[in-house]
Tab-separated table of C-alpha atoms and ligand atoms in Angstrom:
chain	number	residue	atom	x	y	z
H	11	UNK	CA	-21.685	95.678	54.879
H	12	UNK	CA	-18.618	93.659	55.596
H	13	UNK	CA	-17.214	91.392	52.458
H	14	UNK	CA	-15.307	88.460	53.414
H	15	UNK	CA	-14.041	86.009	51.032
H	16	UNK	CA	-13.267	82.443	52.427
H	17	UNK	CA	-13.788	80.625	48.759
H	18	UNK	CA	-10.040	80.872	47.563
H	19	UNK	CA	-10.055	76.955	46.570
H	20	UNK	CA	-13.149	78.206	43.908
H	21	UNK	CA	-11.469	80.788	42.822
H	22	UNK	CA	-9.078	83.894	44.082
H	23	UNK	CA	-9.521	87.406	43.118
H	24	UNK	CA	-5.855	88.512	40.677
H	25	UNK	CA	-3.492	89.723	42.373
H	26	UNK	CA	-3.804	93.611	40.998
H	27	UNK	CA	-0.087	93.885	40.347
H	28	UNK	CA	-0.467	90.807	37.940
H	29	UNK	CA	-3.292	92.643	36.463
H	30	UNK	CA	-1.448	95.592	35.988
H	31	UNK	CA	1.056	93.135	34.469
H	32	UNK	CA	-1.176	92.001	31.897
H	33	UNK	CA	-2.685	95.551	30.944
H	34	UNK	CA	-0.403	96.096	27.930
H	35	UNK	CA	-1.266	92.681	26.524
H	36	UNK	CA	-4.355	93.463	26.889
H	37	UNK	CA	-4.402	96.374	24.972
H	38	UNK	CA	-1.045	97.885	22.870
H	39	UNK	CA	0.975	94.929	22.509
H	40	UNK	CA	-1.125	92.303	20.870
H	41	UNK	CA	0.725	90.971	18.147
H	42	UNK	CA	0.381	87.018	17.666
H	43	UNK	CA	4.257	85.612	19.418
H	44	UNK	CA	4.457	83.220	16.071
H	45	UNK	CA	3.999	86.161	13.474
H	46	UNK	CA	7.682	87.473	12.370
H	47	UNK	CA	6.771	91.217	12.224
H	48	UNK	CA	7.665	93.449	15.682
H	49	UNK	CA	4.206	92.863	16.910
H	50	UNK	CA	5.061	89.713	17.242
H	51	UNK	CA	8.666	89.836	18.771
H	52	UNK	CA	7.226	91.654	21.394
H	53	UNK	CA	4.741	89.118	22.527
H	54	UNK	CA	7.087	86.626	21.412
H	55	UNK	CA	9.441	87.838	24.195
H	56	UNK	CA	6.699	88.495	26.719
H	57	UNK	CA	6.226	84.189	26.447
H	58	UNK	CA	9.367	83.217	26.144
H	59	UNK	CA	10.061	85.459	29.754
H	60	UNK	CA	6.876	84.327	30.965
H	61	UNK	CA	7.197	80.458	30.415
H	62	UNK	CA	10.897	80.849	31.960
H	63	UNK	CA	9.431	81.968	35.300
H	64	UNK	CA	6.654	79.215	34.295
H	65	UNK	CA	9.527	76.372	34.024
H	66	UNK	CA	11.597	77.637	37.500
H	67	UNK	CA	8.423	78.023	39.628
H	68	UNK	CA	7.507	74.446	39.130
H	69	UNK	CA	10.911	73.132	39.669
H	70	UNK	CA	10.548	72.013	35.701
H	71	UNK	CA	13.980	71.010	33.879
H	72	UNK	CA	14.185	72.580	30.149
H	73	UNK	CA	13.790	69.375	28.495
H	74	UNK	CA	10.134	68.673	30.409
H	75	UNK	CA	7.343	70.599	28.643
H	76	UNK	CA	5.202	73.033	30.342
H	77	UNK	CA	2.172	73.127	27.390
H	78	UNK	CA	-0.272	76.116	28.328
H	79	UNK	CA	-3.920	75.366	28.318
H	80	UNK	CA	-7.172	76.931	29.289
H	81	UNK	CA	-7.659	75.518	32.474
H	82	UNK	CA	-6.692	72.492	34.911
H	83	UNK	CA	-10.119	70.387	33.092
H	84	UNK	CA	-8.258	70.807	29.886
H	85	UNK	CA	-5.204	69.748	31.021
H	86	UNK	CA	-6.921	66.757	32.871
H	87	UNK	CA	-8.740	65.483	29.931
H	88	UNK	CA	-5.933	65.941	27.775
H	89	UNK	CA	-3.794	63.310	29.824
H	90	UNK	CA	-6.935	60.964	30.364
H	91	UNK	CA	-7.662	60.732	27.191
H	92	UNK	CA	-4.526	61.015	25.327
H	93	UNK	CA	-3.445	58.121	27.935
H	94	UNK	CA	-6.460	55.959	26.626
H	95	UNK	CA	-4.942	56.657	22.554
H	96	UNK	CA	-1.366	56.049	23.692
H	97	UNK	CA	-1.197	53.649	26.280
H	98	UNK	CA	-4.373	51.508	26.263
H	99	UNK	CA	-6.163	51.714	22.450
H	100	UNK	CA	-4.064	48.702	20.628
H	101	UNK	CA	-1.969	47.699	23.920
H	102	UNK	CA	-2.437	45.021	26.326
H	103	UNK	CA	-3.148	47.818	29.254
H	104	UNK	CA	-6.912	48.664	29.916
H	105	UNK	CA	-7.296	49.759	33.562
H	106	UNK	CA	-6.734	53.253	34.792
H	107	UNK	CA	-6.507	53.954	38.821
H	108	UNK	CA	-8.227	56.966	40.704
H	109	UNK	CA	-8.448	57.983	44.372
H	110	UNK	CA	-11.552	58.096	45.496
H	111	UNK	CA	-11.774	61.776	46.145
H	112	UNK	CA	-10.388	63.448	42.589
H	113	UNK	CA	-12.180	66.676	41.409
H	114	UNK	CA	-14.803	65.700	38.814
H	115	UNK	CA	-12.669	67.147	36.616
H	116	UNK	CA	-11.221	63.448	37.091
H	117	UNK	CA	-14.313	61.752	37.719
H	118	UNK	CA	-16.296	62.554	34.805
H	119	UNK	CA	-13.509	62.038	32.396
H	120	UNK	CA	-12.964	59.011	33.820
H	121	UNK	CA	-16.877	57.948	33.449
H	122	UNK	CA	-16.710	58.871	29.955
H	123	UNK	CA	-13.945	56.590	29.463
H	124	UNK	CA	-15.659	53.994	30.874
H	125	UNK	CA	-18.849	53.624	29.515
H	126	UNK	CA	-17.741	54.835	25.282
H	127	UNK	CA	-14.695	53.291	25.741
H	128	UNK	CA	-14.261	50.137	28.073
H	129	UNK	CA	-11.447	51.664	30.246
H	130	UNK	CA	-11.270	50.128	33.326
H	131	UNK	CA	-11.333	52.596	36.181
H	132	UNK	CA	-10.406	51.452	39.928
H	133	UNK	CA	-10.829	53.407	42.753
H	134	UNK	CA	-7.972	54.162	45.538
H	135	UNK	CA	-9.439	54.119	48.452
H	136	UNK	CA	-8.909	57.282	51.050
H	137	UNK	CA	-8.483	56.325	54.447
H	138	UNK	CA	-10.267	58.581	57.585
H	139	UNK	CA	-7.846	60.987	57.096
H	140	UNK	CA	-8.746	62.142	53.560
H	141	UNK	CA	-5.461	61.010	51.899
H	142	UNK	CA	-4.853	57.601	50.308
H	143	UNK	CA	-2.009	54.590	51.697
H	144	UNK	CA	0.425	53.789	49.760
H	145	UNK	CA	0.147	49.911	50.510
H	146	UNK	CA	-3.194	50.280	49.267
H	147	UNK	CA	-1.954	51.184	45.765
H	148	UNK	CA	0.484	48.413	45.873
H	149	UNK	CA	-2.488	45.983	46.237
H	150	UNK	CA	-4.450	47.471	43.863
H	151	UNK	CA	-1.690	48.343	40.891
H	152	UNK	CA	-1.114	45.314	37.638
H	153	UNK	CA	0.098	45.313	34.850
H	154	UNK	CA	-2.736	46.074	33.318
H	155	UNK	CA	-2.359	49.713	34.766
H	156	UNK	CA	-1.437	52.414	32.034
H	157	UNK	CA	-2.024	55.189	34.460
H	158	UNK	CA	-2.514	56.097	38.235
H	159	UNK	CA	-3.995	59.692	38.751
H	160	UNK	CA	-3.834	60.775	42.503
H	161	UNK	CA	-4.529	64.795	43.308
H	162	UNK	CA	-1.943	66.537	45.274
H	163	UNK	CA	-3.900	68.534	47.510
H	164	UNK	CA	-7.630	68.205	47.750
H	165	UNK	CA	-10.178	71.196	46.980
H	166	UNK	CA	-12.115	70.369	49.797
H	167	UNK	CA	-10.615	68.918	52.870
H	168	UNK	CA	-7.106	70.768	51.707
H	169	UNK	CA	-5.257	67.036	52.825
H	170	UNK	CA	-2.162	66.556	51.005
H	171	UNK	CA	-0.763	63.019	49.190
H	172	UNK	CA	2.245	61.335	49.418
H	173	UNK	CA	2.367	61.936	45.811
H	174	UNK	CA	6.618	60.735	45.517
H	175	UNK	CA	5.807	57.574	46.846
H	176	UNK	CA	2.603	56.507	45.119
H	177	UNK	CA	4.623	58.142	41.898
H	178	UNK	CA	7.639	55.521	42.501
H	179	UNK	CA	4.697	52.567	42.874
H	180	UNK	CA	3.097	53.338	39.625
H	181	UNK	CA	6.931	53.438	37.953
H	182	UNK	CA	7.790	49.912	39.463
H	183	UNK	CA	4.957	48.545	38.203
H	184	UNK	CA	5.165	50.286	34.595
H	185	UNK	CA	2.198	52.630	34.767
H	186	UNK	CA	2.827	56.522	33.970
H	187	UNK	CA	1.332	58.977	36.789
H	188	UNK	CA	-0.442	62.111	36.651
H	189	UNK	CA	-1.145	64.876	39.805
H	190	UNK	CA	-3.804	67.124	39.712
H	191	UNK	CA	-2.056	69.765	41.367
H	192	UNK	CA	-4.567	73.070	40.837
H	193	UNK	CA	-4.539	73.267	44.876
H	194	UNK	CA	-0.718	72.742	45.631
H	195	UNK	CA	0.618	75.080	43.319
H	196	UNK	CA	0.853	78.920	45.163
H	197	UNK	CA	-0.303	77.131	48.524
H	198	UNK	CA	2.835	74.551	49.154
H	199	UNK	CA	6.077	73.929	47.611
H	200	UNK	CA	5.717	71.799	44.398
H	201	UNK	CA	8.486	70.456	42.530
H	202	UNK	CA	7.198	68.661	40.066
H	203	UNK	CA	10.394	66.973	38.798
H	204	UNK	CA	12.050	65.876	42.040
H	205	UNK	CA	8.535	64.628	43.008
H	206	UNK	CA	9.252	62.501	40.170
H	207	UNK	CA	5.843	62.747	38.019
H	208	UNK	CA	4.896	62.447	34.652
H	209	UNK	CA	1.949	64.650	34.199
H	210	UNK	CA	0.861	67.249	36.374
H	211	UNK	CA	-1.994	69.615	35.883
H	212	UNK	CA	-3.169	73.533	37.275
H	213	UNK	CA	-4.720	76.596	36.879
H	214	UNK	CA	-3.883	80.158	37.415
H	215	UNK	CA	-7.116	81.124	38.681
H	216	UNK	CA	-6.469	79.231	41.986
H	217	UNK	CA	-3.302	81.441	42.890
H	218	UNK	CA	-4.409	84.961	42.409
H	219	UNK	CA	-3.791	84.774	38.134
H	220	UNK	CA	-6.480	84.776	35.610
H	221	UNK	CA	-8.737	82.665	34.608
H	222	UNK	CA	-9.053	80.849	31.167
H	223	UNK	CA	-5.332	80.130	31.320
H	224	UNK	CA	-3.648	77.162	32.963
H	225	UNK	CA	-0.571	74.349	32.372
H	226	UNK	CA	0.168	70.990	32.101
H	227	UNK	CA	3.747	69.704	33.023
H	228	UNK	CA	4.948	66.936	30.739
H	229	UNK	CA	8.160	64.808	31.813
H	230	UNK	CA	10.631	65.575	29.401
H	231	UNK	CA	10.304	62.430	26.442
H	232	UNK	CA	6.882	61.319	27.131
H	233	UNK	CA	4.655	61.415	24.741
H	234	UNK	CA	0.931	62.546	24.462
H	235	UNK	CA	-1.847	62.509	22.358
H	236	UNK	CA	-2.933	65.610	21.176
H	237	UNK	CA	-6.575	66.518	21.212
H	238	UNK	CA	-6.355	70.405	19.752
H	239	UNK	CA	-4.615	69.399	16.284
H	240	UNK	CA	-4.137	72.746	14.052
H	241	UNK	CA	-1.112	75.248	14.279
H	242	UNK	CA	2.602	74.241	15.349
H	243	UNK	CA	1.760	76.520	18.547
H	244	UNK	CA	2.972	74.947	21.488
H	245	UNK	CA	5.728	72.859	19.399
H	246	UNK	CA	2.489	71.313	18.003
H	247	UNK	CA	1.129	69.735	21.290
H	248	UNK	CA	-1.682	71.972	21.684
H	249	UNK	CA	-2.704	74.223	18.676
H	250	UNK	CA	-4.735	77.369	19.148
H	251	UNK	CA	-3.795	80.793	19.065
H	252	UNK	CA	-1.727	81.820	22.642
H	253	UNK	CA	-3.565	83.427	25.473
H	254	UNK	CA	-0.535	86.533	25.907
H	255	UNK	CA	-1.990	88.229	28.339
H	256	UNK	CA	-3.169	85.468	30.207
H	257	UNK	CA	0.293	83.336	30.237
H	258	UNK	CA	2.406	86.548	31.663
H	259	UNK	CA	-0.490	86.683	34.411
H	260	UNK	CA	0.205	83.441	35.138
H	261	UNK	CA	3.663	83.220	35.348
H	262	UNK	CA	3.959	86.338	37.712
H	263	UNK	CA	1.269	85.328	39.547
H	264	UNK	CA	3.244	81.995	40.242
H	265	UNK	CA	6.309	83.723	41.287
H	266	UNK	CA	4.335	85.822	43.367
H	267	UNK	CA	3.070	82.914	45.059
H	268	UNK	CA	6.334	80.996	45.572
H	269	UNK	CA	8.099	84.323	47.193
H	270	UNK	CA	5.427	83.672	49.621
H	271	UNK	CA	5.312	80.774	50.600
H	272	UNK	CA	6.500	81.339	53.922
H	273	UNK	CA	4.057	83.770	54.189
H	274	UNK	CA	1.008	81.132	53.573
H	275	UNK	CA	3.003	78.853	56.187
H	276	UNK	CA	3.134	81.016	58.738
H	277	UNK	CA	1.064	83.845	58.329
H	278	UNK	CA	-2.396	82.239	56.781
H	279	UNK	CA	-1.614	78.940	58.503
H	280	UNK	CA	-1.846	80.964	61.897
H	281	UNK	CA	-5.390	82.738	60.584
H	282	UNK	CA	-6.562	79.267	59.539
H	283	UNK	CA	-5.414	77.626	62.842
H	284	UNK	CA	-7.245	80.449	64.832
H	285	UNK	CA	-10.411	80.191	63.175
H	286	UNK	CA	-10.739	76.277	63.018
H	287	UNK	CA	-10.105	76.861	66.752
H	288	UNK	CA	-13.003	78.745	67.244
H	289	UNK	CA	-14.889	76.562	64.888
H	290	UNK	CA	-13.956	73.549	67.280
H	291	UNK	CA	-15.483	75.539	70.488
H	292	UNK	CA	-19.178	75.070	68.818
H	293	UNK	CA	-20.239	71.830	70.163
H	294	UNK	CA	-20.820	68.706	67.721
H	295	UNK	CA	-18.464	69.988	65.207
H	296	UNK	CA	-15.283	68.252	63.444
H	297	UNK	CA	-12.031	69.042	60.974
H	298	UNK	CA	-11.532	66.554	58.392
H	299	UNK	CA	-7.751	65.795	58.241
H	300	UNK	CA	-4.892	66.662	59.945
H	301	UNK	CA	-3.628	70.253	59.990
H	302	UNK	CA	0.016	69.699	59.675
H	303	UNK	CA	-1.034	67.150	56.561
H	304	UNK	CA	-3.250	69.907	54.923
H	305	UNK	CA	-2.149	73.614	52.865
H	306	UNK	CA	-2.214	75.806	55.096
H	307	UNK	CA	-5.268	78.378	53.995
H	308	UNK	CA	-8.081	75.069	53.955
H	309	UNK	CA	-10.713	73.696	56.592
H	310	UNK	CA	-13.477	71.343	56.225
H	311	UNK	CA	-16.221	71.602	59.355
H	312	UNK	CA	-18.956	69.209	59.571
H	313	UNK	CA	-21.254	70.540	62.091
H	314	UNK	CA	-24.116	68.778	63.132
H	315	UNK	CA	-27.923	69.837	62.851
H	316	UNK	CA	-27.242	72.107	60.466
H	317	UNK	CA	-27.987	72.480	56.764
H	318	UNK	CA	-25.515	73.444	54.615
H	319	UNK	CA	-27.343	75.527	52.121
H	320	UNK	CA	-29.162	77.513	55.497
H	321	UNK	CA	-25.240	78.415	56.917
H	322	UNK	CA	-24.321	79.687	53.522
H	323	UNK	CA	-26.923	81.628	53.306
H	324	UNK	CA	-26.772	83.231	56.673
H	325	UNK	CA	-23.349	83.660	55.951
H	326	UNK	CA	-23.501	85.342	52.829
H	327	UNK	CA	-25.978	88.061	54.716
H	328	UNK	CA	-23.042	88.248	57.019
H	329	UNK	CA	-20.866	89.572	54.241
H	330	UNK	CA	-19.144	86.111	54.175
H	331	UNK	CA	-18.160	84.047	51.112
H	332	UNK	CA	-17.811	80.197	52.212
H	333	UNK	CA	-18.427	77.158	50.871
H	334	UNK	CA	-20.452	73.636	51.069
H	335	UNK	CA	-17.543	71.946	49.109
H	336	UNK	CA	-16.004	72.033	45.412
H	337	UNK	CA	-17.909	74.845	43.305
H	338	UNK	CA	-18.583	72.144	41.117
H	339	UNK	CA	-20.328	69.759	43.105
H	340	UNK	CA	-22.206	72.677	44.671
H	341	UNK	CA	-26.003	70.861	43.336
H	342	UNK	CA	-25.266	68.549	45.357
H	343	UNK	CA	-25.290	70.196	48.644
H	344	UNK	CA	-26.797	67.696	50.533
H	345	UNK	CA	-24.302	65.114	49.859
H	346	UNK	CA	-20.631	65.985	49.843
H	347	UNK	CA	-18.534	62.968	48.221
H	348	UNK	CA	-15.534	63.119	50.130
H	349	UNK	CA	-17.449	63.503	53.611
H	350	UNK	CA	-19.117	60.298	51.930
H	351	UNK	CA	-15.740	58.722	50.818
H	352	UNK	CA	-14.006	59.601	54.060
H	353	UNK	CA	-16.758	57.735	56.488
H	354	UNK	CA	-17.410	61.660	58.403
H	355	UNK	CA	-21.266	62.542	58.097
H	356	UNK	CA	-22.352	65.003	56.014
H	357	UNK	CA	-25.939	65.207	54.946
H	358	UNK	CA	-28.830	67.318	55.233
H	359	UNK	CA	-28.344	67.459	59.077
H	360	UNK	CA	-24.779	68.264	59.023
H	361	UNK	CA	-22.854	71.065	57.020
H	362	UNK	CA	-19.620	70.425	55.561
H	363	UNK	CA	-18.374	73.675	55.722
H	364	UNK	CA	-15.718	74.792	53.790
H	365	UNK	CA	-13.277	77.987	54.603
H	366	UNK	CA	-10.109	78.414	52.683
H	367	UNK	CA	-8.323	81.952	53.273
H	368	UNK	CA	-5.970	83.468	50.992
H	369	UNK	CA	-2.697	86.184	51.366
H	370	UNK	CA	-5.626	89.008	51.491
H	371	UNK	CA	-7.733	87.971	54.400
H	372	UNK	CA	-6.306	89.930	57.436
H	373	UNK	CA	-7.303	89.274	61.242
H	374	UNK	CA	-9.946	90.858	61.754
H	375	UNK	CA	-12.003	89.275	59.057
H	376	UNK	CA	-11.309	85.379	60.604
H	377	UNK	CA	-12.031	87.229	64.344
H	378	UNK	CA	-15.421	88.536	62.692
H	379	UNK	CA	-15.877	85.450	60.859
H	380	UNK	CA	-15.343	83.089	63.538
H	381	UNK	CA	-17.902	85.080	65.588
H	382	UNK	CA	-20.620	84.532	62.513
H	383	UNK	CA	-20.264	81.380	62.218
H	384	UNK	CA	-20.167	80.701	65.692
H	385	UNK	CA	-23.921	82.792	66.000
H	386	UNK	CA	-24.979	80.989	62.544
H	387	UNK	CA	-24.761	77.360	64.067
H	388	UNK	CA	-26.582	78.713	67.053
H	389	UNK	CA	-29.454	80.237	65.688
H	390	UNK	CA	-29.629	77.720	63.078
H	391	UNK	CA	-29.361	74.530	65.424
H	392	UNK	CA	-32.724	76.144	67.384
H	393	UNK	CA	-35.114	76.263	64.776
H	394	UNK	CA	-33.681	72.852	63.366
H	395	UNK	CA	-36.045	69.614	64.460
H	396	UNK	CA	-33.085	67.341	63.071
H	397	UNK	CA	-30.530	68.467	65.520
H	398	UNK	CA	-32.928	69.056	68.880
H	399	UNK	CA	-34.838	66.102	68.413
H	400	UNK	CA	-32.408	63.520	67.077
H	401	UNK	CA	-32.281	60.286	69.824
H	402	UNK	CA	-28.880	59.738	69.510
H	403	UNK	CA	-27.341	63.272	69.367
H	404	UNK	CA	-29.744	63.725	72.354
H	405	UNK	CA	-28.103	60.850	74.022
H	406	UNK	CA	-24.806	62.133	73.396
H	407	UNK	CA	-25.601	65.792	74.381
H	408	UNK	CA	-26.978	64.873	77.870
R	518	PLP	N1	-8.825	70.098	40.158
R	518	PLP	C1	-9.042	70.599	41.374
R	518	PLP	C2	-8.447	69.890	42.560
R	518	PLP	C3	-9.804	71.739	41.544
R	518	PLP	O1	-10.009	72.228	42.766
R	518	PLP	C4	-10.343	72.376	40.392
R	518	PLP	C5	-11.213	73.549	40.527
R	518	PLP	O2	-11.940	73.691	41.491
R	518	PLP	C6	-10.078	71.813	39.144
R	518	PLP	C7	-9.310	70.679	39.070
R	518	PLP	C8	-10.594	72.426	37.893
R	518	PLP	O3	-10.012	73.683	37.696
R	518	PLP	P1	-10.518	74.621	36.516
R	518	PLP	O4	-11.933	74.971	36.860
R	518	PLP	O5	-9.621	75.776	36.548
R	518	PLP	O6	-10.468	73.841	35.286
């Protein structure tokens, strides 16, 4: 049977040469880097190459910090929370500002903070497009605002923000800002210091690295809570014995992802173009966002009188890997948030149908695919009661 992955926003498979990169790591060279025996120059050397490629693939100046962690969460906790100790415990700030579509990652830190600790949390809204107006956060933002969190690129509709601007906003009005940037990095260019953040978060498992291992850019200066005290690894920031292997995957698999960028821009975008233009022929179907505003490997389909959970399965008998939406929210497949945040319908009579390709997928695997899914919405829409017998969509269908 064929096997066709379309999940890459969940997770990618490693790259194999950044596997075979890792090997050694793995096994031979496993000396501690902060030990002062040769066991420990070697790996020593391994991070200090590794975090070098680390710094220059995310446009990071020497005197920011890049502090490894083991995943984007982590690193999105970590500046939540330390934000709540540093800029809003014993200060006059108390509100913290979301868009409306942020991982849960984002969400549920942000709940926590609200109910144990009184933070104030406001949501940005996100306009039909998926992405969030700038105007908007100039309504919204006080001085009361000690941070404004705003993803770079969303899991799920693949929209990107005008993270500069709403960066400069948050400065002008004194509050620090933080990017969740786990699906920008390896899709787009990201820079995060000409972009001008503070924070930024990601993880190498969503560019063809490893999981368990992931960063968090610090501006150079700032300062941040910690919340792993122990050890003076990571100049103290965050203590815990260094994931070698793990940080070298990363880093390669980074600058394996930035020498092909072009590649994703032209090569997957034209894949992802084709397919969503297939997509589009089924009638009753619609893309969230616009494509030249979205990475290039992502497309979110509603398409009507169908239930979500019945494509996925029909798919995955297909040999194809898709998905109703973030991994994480994937109990809740009846109800996607940002369908319900955006105003598009998605419920159980409409699948919100996620496809995001990666540098693997060849033609012939969107061409076969396409055809599926095409044949899935078919035979599922005739044995559906929602979709034939709906008044309206009858109305409209006449
Ligand atoms: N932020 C975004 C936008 C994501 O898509 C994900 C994973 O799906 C995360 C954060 C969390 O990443 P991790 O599971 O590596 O912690």
């Amino acid at each position: 049977m064929k096997e066709i992955y379309l999940d890459n926003n969940a997770t990618t498979m490693i790259d194999p040469s950044v596997f075979e990169l890792m090997k050694p790591y793995l096994e031979n060279i496993y000396g501690n880097p902060n030990s002062l025996h040769r066991y420990g120059q070697a790996t020593h050397k391994a991070l200090n190459d590794a975090l070098n490629k680390l710094y220059s693939g995310l446009g990071a100046s020497d005197l920011d910090d890049v502090i490894i962690t083991s995943c984007a969460t982590e690193s999105i906790n970590w500046v939540l929370k330390g934000i709540y100790f540093d800029e809003i415990l014993n200060k006059d700030k108390n509100e913290i500002i979301i868009s409306g579509v942020e991982h849960p990652a984002v969400g549920a830190a942000c709940a926590f903070l609200e109910a144990r600790l009184g933070v104030k949390v406001k949501t940005l809204p996100v306009n039909s497009e998926g992405t969030c107006n700038v105007d908007d956060l100039k309504a919204m933002i006080s001085d009361k605002t000690a941070l404004v969190n705003v993803m770079w690129a969303n899991n799920e509709t693949g929209m990107i923000f005008p993270i500069k601007e709403l960066a400069q906003v948050a400065h002008e009005h004194g509050a620090l800002f933080h990017t969740d940037a786990t699906q920008a990095v390896g899709k787009i260019k990201v820079d995060f210091r000409s972009a001008g953040v503070d924070f930024a978060s990601f993880s190498a498992h969503k560019f063809h690295g490893p999981k368990g291992v992931g960063g968090l850019y610090i501006k150079q200066g700032l300062k941040l809570t910690s919340l792993l005290h122990g050890g003076e690894h990571m100049g103290g920031r965050r203590s815990g014995t260094l994931n070698v292997a793990g940080i070298v995957g990363m880093a390669e698999a980074l600058r394996l992802a930035n020498l092909m960028l072009d590649y994703e821009n032209s090569h997957i975008r034209r894949l992802r173009d084709k397919l969503e233009d297939e997509i589009l022929t089924i009638p009753d179907v619609s893309v969230v966002g616009i494509r030249a505003n979205r990475v290039p490997n992502t497309i979110l389909a509603s398409i009507k009188g169908v239930e979500g959970e019945a494509m996925l399965w029909d798919l995955n008998k297909a040999g194809i890997a898709a998905s109703t939406g973030s991994a994480c929210a994937s109990e809740t497949l009846e109800s996607n948030p940002i369908m319900e945040a955006i105003g598009a319908e998605a419920d159980l009579a409409h699948t919100a149908l996620r496809l995001s390709l990666s540098r693997f997928n060849t033609e012939s695997e969107i061409d076969y695919a396409a055809e599926q899914i095409k044949a899935a919405a078919k035979r599922l829409r005739a044995i559906s009661s929602t979709y034939a017998y709906s008044p309206s969509w009858l109305k409209k269908d006449k």
